[in-house]
Tab-separated table of C-alpha atoms and ligand atoms in Angstrom:
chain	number	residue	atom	x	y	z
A	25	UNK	CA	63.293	140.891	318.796
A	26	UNK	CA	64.318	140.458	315.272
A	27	UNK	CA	62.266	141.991	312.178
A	28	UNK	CA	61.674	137.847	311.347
A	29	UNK	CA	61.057	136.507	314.235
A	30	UNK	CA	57.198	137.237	313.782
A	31	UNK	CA	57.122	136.928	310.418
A	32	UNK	CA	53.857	137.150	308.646
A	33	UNK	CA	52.804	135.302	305.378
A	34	UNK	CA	53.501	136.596	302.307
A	35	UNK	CA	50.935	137.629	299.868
A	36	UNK	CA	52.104	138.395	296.354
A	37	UNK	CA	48.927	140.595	294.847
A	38	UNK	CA	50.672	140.167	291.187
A	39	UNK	CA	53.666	138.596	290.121
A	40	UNK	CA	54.771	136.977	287.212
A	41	UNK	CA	55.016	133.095	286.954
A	42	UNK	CA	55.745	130.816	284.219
A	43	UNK	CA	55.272	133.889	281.675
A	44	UNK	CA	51.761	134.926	283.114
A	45	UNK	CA	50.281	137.132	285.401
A	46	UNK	CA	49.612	135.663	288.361
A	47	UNK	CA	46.595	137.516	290.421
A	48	UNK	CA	44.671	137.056	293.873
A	49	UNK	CA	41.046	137.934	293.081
A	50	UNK	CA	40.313	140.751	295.592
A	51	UNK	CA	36.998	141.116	294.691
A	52	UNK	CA	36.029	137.061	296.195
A	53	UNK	CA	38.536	138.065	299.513
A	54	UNK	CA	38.047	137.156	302.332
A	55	UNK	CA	35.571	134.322	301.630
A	56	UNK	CA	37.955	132.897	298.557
A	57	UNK	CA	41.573	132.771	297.401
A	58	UNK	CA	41.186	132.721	293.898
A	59	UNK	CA	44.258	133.052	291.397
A	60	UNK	CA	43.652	134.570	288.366
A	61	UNK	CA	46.102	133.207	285.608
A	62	UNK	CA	46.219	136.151	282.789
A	63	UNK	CA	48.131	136.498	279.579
A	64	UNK	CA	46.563	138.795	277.874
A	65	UNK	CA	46.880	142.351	278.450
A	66	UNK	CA	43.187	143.538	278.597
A	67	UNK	CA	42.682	140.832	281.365
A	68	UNK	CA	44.932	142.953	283.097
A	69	UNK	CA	43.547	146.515	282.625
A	70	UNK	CA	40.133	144.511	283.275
A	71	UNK	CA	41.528	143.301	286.243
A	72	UNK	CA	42.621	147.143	287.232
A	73	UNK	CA	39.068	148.618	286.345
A	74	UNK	CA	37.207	146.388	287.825
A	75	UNK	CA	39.249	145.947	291.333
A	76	UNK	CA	40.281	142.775	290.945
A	77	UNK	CA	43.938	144.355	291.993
A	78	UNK	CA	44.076	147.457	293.660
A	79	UNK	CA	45.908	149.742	295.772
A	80	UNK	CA	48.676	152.128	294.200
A	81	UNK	CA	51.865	150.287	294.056
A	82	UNK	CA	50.060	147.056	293.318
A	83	UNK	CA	47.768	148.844	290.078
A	84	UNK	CA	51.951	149.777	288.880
A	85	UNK	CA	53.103	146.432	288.796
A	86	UNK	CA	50.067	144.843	287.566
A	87	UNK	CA	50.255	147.709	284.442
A	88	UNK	CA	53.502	146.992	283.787
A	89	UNK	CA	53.098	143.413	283.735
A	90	UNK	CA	50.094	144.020	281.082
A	91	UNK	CA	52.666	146.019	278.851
A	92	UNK	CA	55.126	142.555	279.268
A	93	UNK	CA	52.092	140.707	278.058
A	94	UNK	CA	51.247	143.240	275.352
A	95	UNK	CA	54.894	143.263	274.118
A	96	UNK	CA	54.300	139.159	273.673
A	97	UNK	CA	50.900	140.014	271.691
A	98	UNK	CA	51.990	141.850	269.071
A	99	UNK	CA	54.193	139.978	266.239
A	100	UNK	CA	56.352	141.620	264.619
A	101	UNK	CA	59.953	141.948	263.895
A	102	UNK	CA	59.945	145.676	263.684
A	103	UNK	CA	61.072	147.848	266.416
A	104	UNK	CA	58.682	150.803	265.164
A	105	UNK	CA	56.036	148.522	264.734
A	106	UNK	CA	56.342	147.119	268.295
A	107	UNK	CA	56.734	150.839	269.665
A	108	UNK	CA	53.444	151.769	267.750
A	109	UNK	CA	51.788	149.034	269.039
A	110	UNK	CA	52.943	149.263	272.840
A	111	UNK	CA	51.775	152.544	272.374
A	112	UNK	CA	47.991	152.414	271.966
A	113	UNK	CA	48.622	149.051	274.849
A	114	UNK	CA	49.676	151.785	277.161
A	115	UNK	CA	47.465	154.445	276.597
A	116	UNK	CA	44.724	151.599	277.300
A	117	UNK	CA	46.330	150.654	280.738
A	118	UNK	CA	46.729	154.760	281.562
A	119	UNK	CA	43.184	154.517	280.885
A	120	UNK	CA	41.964	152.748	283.538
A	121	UNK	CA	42.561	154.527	287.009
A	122	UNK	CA	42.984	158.010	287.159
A	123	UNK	CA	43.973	158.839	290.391
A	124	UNK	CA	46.991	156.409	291.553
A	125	UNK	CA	50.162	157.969	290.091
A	126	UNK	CA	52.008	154.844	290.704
A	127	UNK	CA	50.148	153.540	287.404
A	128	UNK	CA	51.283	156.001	285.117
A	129	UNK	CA	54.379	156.172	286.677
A	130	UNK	CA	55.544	152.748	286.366
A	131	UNK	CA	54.387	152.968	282.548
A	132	UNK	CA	56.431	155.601	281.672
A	133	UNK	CA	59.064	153.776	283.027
A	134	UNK	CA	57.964	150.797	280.984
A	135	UNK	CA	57.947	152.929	277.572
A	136	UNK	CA	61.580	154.727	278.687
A	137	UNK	CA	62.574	151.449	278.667
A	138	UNK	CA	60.385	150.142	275.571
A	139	UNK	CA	62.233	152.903	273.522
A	140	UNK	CA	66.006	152.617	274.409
A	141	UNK	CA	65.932	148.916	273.604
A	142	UNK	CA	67.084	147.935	269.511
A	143	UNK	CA	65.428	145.201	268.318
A	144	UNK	CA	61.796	143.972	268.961
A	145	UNK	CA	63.132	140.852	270.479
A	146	UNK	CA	65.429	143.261	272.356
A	147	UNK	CA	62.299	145.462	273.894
A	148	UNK	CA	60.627	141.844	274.940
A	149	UNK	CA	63.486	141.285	276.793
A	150	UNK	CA	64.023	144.461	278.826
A	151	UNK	CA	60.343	145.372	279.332
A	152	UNK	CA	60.246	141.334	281.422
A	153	UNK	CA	63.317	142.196	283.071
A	154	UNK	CA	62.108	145.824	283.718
A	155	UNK	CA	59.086	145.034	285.035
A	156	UNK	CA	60.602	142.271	287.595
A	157	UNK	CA	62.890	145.431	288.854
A	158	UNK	CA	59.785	147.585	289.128
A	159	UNK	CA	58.393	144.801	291.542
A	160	UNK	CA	61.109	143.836	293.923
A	161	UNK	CA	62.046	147.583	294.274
A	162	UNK	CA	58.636	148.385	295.115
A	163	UNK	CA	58.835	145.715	297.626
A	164	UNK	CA	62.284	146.929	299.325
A	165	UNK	CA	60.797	150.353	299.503
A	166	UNK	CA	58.240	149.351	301.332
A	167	UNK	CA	60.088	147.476	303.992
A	168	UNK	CA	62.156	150.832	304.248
A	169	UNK	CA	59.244	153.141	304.433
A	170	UNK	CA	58.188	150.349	307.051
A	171	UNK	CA	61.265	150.461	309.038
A	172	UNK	CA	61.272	154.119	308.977
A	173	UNK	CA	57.821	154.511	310.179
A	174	UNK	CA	57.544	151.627	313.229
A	175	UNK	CA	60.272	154.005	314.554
A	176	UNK	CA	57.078	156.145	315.343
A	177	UNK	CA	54.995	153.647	316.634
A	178	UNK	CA	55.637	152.667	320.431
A	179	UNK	CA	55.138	149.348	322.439
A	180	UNK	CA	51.018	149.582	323.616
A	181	UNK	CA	49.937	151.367	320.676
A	182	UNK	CA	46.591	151.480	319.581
A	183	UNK	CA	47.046	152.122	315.441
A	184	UNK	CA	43.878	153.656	313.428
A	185	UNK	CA	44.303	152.927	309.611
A	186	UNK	CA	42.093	153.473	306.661
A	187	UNK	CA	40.823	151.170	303.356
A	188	UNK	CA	43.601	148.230	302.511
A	189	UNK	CA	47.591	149.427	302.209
A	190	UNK	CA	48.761	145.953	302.776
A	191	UNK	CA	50.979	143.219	300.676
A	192	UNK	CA	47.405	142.917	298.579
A	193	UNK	CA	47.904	147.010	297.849
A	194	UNK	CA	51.517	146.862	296.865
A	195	UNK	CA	54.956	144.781	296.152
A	196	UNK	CA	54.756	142.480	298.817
A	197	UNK	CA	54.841	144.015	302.621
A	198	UNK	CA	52.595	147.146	302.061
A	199	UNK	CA	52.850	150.999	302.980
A	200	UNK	CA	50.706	152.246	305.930
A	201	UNK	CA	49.829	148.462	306.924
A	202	UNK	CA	53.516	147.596	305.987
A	203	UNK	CA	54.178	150.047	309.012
A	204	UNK	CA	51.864	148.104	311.479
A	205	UNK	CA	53.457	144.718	310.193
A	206	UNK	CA	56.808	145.774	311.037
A	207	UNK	CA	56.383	147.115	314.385
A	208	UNK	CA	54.459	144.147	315.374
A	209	UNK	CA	57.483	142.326	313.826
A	210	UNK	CA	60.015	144.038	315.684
A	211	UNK	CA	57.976	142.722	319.227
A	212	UNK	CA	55.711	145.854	319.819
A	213	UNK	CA	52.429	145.367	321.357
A	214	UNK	CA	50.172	146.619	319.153
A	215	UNK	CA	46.352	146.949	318.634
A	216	UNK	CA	44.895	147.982	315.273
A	217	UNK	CA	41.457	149.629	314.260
A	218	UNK	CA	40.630	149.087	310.996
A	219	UNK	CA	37.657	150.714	309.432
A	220	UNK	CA	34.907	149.200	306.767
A	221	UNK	CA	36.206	151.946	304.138
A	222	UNK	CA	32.356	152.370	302.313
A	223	UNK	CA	31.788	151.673	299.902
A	224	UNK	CA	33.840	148.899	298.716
A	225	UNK	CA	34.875	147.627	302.440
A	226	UNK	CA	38.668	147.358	301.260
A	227	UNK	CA	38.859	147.450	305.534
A	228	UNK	CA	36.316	145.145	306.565
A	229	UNK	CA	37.262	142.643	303.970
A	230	UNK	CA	40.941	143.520	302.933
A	231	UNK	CA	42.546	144.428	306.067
A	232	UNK	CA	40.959	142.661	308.284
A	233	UNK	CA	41.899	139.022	306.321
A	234	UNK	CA	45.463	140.583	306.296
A	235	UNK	CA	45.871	141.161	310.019
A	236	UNK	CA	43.656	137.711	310.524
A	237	UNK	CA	46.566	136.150	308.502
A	238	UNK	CA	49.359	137.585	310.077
A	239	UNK	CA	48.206	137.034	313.773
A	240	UNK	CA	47.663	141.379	314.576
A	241	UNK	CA	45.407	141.796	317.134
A	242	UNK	CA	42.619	144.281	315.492
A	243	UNK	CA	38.984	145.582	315.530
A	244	UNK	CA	37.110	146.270	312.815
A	245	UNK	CA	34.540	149.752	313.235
A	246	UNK	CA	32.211	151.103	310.844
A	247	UNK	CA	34.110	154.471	309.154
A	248	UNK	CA	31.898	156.886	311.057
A	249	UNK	CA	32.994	154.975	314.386
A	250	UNK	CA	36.284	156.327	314.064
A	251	UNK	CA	36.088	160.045	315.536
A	252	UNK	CA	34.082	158.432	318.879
A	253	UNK	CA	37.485	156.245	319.900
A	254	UNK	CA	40.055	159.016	318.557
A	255	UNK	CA	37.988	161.694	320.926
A	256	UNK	CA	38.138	159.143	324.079
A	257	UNK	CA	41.558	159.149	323.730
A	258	UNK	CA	41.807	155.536	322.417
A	259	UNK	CA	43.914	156.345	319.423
A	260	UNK	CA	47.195	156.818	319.903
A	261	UNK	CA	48.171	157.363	316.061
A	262	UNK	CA	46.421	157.073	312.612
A	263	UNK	CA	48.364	155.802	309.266
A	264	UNK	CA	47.239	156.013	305.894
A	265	UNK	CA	48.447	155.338	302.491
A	266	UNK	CA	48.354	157.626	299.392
A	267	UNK	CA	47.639	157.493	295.634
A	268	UNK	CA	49.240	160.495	294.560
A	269	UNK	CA	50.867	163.187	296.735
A	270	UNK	CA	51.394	166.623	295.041
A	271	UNK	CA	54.873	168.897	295.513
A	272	UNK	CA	53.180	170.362	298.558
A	273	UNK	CA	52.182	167.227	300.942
A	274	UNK	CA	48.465	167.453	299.951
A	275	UNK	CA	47.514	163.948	299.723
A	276	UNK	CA	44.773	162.081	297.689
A	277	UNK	CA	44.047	158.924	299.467
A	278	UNK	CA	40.613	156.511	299.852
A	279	UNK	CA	37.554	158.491	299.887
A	280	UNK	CA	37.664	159.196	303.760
A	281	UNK	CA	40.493	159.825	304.913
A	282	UNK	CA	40.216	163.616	304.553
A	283	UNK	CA	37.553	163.410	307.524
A	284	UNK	CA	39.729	161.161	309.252
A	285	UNK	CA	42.504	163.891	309.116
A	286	UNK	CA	40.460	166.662	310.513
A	287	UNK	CA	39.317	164.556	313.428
A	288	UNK	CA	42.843	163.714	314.037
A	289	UNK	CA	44.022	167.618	314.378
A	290	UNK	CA	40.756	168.479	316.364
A	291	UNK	CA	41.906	165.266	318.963
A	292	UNK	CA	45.099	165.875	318.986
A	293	UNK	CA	46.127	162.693	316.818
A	294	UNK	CA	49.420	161.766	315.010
A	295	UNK	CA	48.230	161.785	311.569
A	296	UNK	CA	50.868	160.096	309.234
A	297	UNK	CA	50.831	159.254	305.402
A	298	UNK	CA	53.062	156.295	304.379
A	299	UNK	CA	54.223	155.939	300.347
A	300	UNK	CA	56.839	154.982	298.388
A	301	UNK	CA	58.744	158.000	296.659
A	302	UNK	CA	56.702	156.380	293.208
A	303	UNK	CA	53.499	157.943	294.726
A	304	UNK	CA	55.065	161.418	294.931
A	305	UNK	CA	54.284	163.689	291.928
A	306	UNK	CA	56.259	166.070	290.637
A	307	UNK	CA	54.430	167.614	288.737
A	308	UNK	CA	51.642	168.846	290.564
A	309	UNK	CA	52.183	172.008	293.175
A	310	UNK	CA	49.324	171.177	294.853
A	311	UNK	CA	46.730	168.366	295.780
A	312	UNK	CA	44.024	170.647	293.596
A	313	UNK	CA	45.448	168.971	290.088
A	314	UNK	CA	44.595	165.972	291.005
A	315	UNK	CA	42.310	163.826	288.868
A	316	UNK	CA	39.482	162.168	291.202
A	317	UNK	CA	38.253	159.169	290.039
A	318	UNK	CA	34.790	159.015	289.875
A	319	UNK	CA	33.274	155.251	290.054
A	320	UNK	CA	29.548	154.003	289.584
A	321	UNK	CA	26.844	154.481	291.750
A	322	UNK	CA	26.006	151.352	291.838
A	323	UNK	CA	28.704	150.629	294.350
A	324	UNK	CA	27.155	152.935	296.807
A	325	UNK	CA	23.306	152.016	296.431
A	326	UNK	CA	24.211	148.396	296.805
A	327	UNK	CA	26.586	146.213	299.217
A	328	UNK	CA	28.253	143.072	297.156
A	329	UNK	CA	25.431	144.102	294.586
A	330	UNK	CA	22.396	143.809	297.141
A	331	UNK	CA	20.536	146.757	297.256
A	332	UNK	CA	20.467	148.918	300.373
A	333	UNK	CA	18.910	152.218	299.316
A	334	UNK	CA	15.407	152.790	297.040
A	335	UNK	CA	15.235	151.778	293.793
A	336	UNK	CA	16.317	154.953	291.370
A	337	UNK	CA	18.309	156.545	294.211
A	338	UNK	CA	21.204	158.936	293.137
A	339	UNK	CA	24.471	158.627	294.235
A	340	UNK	CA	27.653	160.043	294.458
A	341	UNK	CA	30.876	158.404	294.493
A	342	UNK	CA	34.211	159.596	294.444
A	343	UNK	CA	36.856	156.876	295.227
A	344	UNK	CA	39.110	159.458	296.796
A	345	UNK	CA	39.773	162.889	298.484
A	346	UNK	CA	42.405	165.035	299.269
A	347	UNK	CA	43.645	165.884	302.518
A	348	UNK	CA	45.709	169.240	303.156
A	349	UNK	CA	49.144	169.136	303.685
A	350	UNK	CA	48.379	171.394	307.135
A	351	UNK	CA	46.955	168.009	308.421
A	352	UNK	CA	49.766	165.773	307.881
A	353	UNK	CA	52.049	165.137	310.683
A	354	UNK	CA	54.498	163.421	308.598
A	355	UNK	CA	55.083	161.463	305.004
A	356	UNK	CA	57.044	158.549	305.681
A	357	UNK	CA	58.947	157.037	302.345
A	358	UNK	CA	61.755	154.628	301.871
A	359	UNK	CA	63.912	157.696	301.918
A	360	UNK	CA	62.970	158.570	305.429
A	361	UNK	CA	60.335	160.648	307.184
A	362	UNK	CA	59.603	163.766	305.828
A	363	UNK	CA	57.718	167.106	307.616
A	364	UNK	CA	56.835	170.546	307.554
A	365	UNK	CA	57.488	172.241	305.313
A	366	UNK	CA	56.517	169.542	302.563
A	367	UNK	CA	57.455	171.551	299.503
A	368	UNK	CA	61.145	171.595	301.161
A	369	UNK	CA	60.928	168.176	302.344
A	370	UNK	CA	59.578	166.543	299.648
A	371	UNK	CA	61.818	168.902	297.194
A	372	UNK	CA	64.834	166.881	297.509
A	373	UNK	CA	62.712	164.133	296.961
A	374	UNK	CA	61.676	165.253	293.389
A	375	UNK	CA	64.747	166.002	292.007
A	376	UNK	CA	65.604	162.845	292.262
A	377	UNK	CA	62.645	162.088	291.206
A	378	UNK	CA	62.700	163.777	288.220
A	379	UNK	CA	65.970	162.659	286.978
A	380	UNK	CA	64.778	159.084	287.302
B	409	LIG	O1	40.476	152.180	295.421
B	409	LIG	P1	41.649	151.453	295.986
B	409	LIG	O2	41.299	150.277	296.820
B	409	LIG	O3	42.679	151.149	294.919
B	409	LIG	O4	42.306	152.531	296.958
B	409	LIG	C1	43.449	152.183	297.678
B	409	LIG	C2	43.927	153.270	298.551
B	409	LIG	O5	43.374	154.344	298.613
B	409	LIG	C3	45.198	153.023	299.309
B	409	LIG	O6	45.181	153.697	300.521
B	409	LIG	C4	46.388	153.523	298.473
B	409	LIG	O7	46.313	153.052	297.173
B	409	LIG	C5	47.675	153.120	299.063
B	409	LIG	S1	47.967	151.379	298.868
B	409	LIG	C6	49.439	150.958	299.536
C-alpha cells in the first residue's frame, strides 16, 4: 500500500497566513478547535509559556515566526537599529522554555540570518523567507525520520508512546507519532497505547484527538498503567520523542519517560527515541547539562484548574527527565537510525551539525 493511500488530516500547529501567525489553541483541545490569529511577538512567546503550542519542533517554528513578527514591530530604517532591537525580541523568546533545544536552535538560525542580511527592509525579507524554510524542512524531516522508523515497526504491532509528538508537536506529520502515522500509512496493522502524560494530559487529550482524527486504532491508560501491559507481554515496542538529546544519546524527554525506559529494559522492550537532527545538541557531552524546566505547582495540585489534592499542598514539577543513553535501543532522525555507541553515531551527526 502506498504512504497516501491512508492518508491522515493535516494539522498545521503554526504556520504563517496572510502575514500572521496562525495557531491551534492546545490548551481548549480536544473539546475546541480554536485558531489563534497573532501578530505580535509577545502573543507568541505567551503562546510558548503558557502551552498554547508545544512540543519541540513546533515551540522552533512558532519562535521563529515571533522574530518575523518582531522584525515587522520595530520601525526603523537602520540595520543596527533593527539588529539591536531583534536582539532583546530574541532573548525574550529564548526566555521562555528552557529545555527544548529546537527553540534556541531555530533562533540562532533566525539571528545568523538577521545579521548577514544589508538593509532593514533586507532582514524583513529573509527572516519571512527563513522562517518558511525552517517550517517545511522541519516537516520533510519528519516524514524521513518517519519513514526510517516504520521500517521498525511490523504488521500486528502493539505501539506504546508517551505525552503528544504528533503534527500538533512539530512541522506537520510529527516525530515518534509521525512514526505510528506512517506505518499505519504504509497498511500495517497497528494498535497504539497512549498514556495520560500527568500532569498536563498532552496523551489523554493530545494524542488521543490525533489518532481519533486520523482513524489509528488506540487505548488510552493512565501513565502508571504502562509497566502492567509491557510486563504481560502486550507491548511489542515503545516510541518517544525528545527535547534535547546530548552528544552521548542521553535524552531529555516529557517528565516520564525515564520510568518508561527502565521498564522497557527490565521487559525486554524496544525502546526507541524519534527526533529531527534540530533536537540533537552539540554542545552538551552528556544528558547532565541539560536545563530542566521547572513549571508551577499548580499544574500538579489541580486537573484543568480543579483541585485534586488539599488546599496548601506542595508540589513538585519538573516538565521533563532524562533517560540514559544505556536505555535507548535506537535514535531514529531524518538521517537514518542511529545506535550504540551514540557518541559515534550521533558524531557524524554533529559535525554537520555544527557547520550548519
Ligand atoms: O511540555 P511539552 O508538551 O512541550 O513536551 C513535549 C514533549 O516532551 C515531546 O515528547 C517532545 O517535545 C517531542 S515533540 C515532537
Amino acid at each position: 500500500m502506498r504512504d497516501t493511500e491512508r492518508d491522515s488530516a493535516v494539522i498545521k500547529a503554526v504556520e504563517w497566513k496572510n502575514g500572521r501567525v496562525r495557531m491551534l489553541d492546545q490548551t481548549l483541545l480536544p473539546h475546541e478547535e480554536v485558531f489563534l490569529e497573532l501578530t505580535d511577538y509577545r502573543d507568541i512567546a505567551g503562546a510558548i509559556v503558557g502551552m498554547k503550542v508545544r512540543g519541540a519542533p513546533a515551540i522552533g517554528i512558532a519562535a521563529a515566526y515571533g522574530l518575523v513578527l518582531g522584525a515587522h514591530e520595530i520601525e526603523t530604517d537602520s540595520k543596527e537599529e533593527l539588529l539591536a532591537g531583534l536582539k532583546t525580541i530574541s532573548d525574550a523568546l529564548a526566555a521562555t522554555r528552557p529545555t527544548a533545544v529546537n527553540l534556541f536552535w531555530a533562533l540562532d538560525r533566525m539571528n545568523r540570518v538577521a545579521k548577514a542580511g544589508d538593509s532593514a527592509d533586507g532582514i524583513r525579507a529573509s527572516l519571512i523567507e527563513e522562517a518558511l524554510a525552517l517550517e517545511t524542512e522541519t516537516e520533510q524531516a519528519e516524514r524521513s525520520l518517519s519513514r526510517h522508523g516504520a521500517e521498525l515497526i511490523e504488521d500486528g504491532f502493539t505501539v506504546l508512546t508517551h505525552c503528544n509528538t504528533g503534527a500538533l508537536a512539530a512541522g506537520g506529520y510529527g516525530t515518534a507519532l509521525g512514526i505510528i502515522r506512517m506505518a499505519w500509512e504504509q497498511g500495517k496493522k497497528i494498535h497504539v497505547y497512549t498514556d495520560e502524560t500527568r500532569p498536563l494530559l498532552q496523551g489523554a487529550r493530545l494524542t488521543a484527538w490525533e489518532l481519533h482524527k486520523s482513524g489509528i486504532p488506540f487505548t488510552l491508560i493512565t501513565d502508571s498503567m504502562a509497566g502492567h501491559f509491557m510486563a504481560r507481554g502486550e507491548i511489542d515496542a515503545l516510541i518517544v520523542g525528545a527535547d534535547r538529546i546530548a552528544l552521548n544519546g542521553d535524552t531529555a524527554n516529557k517528565i516520564g519517560t525515564y520510568s518508561l525506559a527502565v521498564l522497557a529494559k527490565e521487559t525486554g522492550v524496544p525502546f526507541y527515541v524519534a527526533a529531527p537532527t534540530s533536537t540533537v545538541d552539540p554542545s552538551l557531552a552528556s544528558g547532565g547539562e541539560i536545563p530542566i524546566e521547572e513549571r508551577d505547582p499548580e499544574e500538579v495540585t489541580h486537573i484543568q484548574g480543579i483541585p485534586m489534592a488539599p488546599e496548601g499542598t506542595e508540589a513538585a514539577n519538573p516538565a521533563f527527565d532524562v533517560t540514559p543513553h544505556r536505555y535507548i535501543s535506537a535514535i531514529i532522525t531524518e538521517m537514518g537510525v542511529m545506535r550504540e555507541p551514540y557518541s559515534e553515531s550521533l558524531a557524524g551527526l554533529s559535525a554537520g551539525l555544527q557547520e550548519a
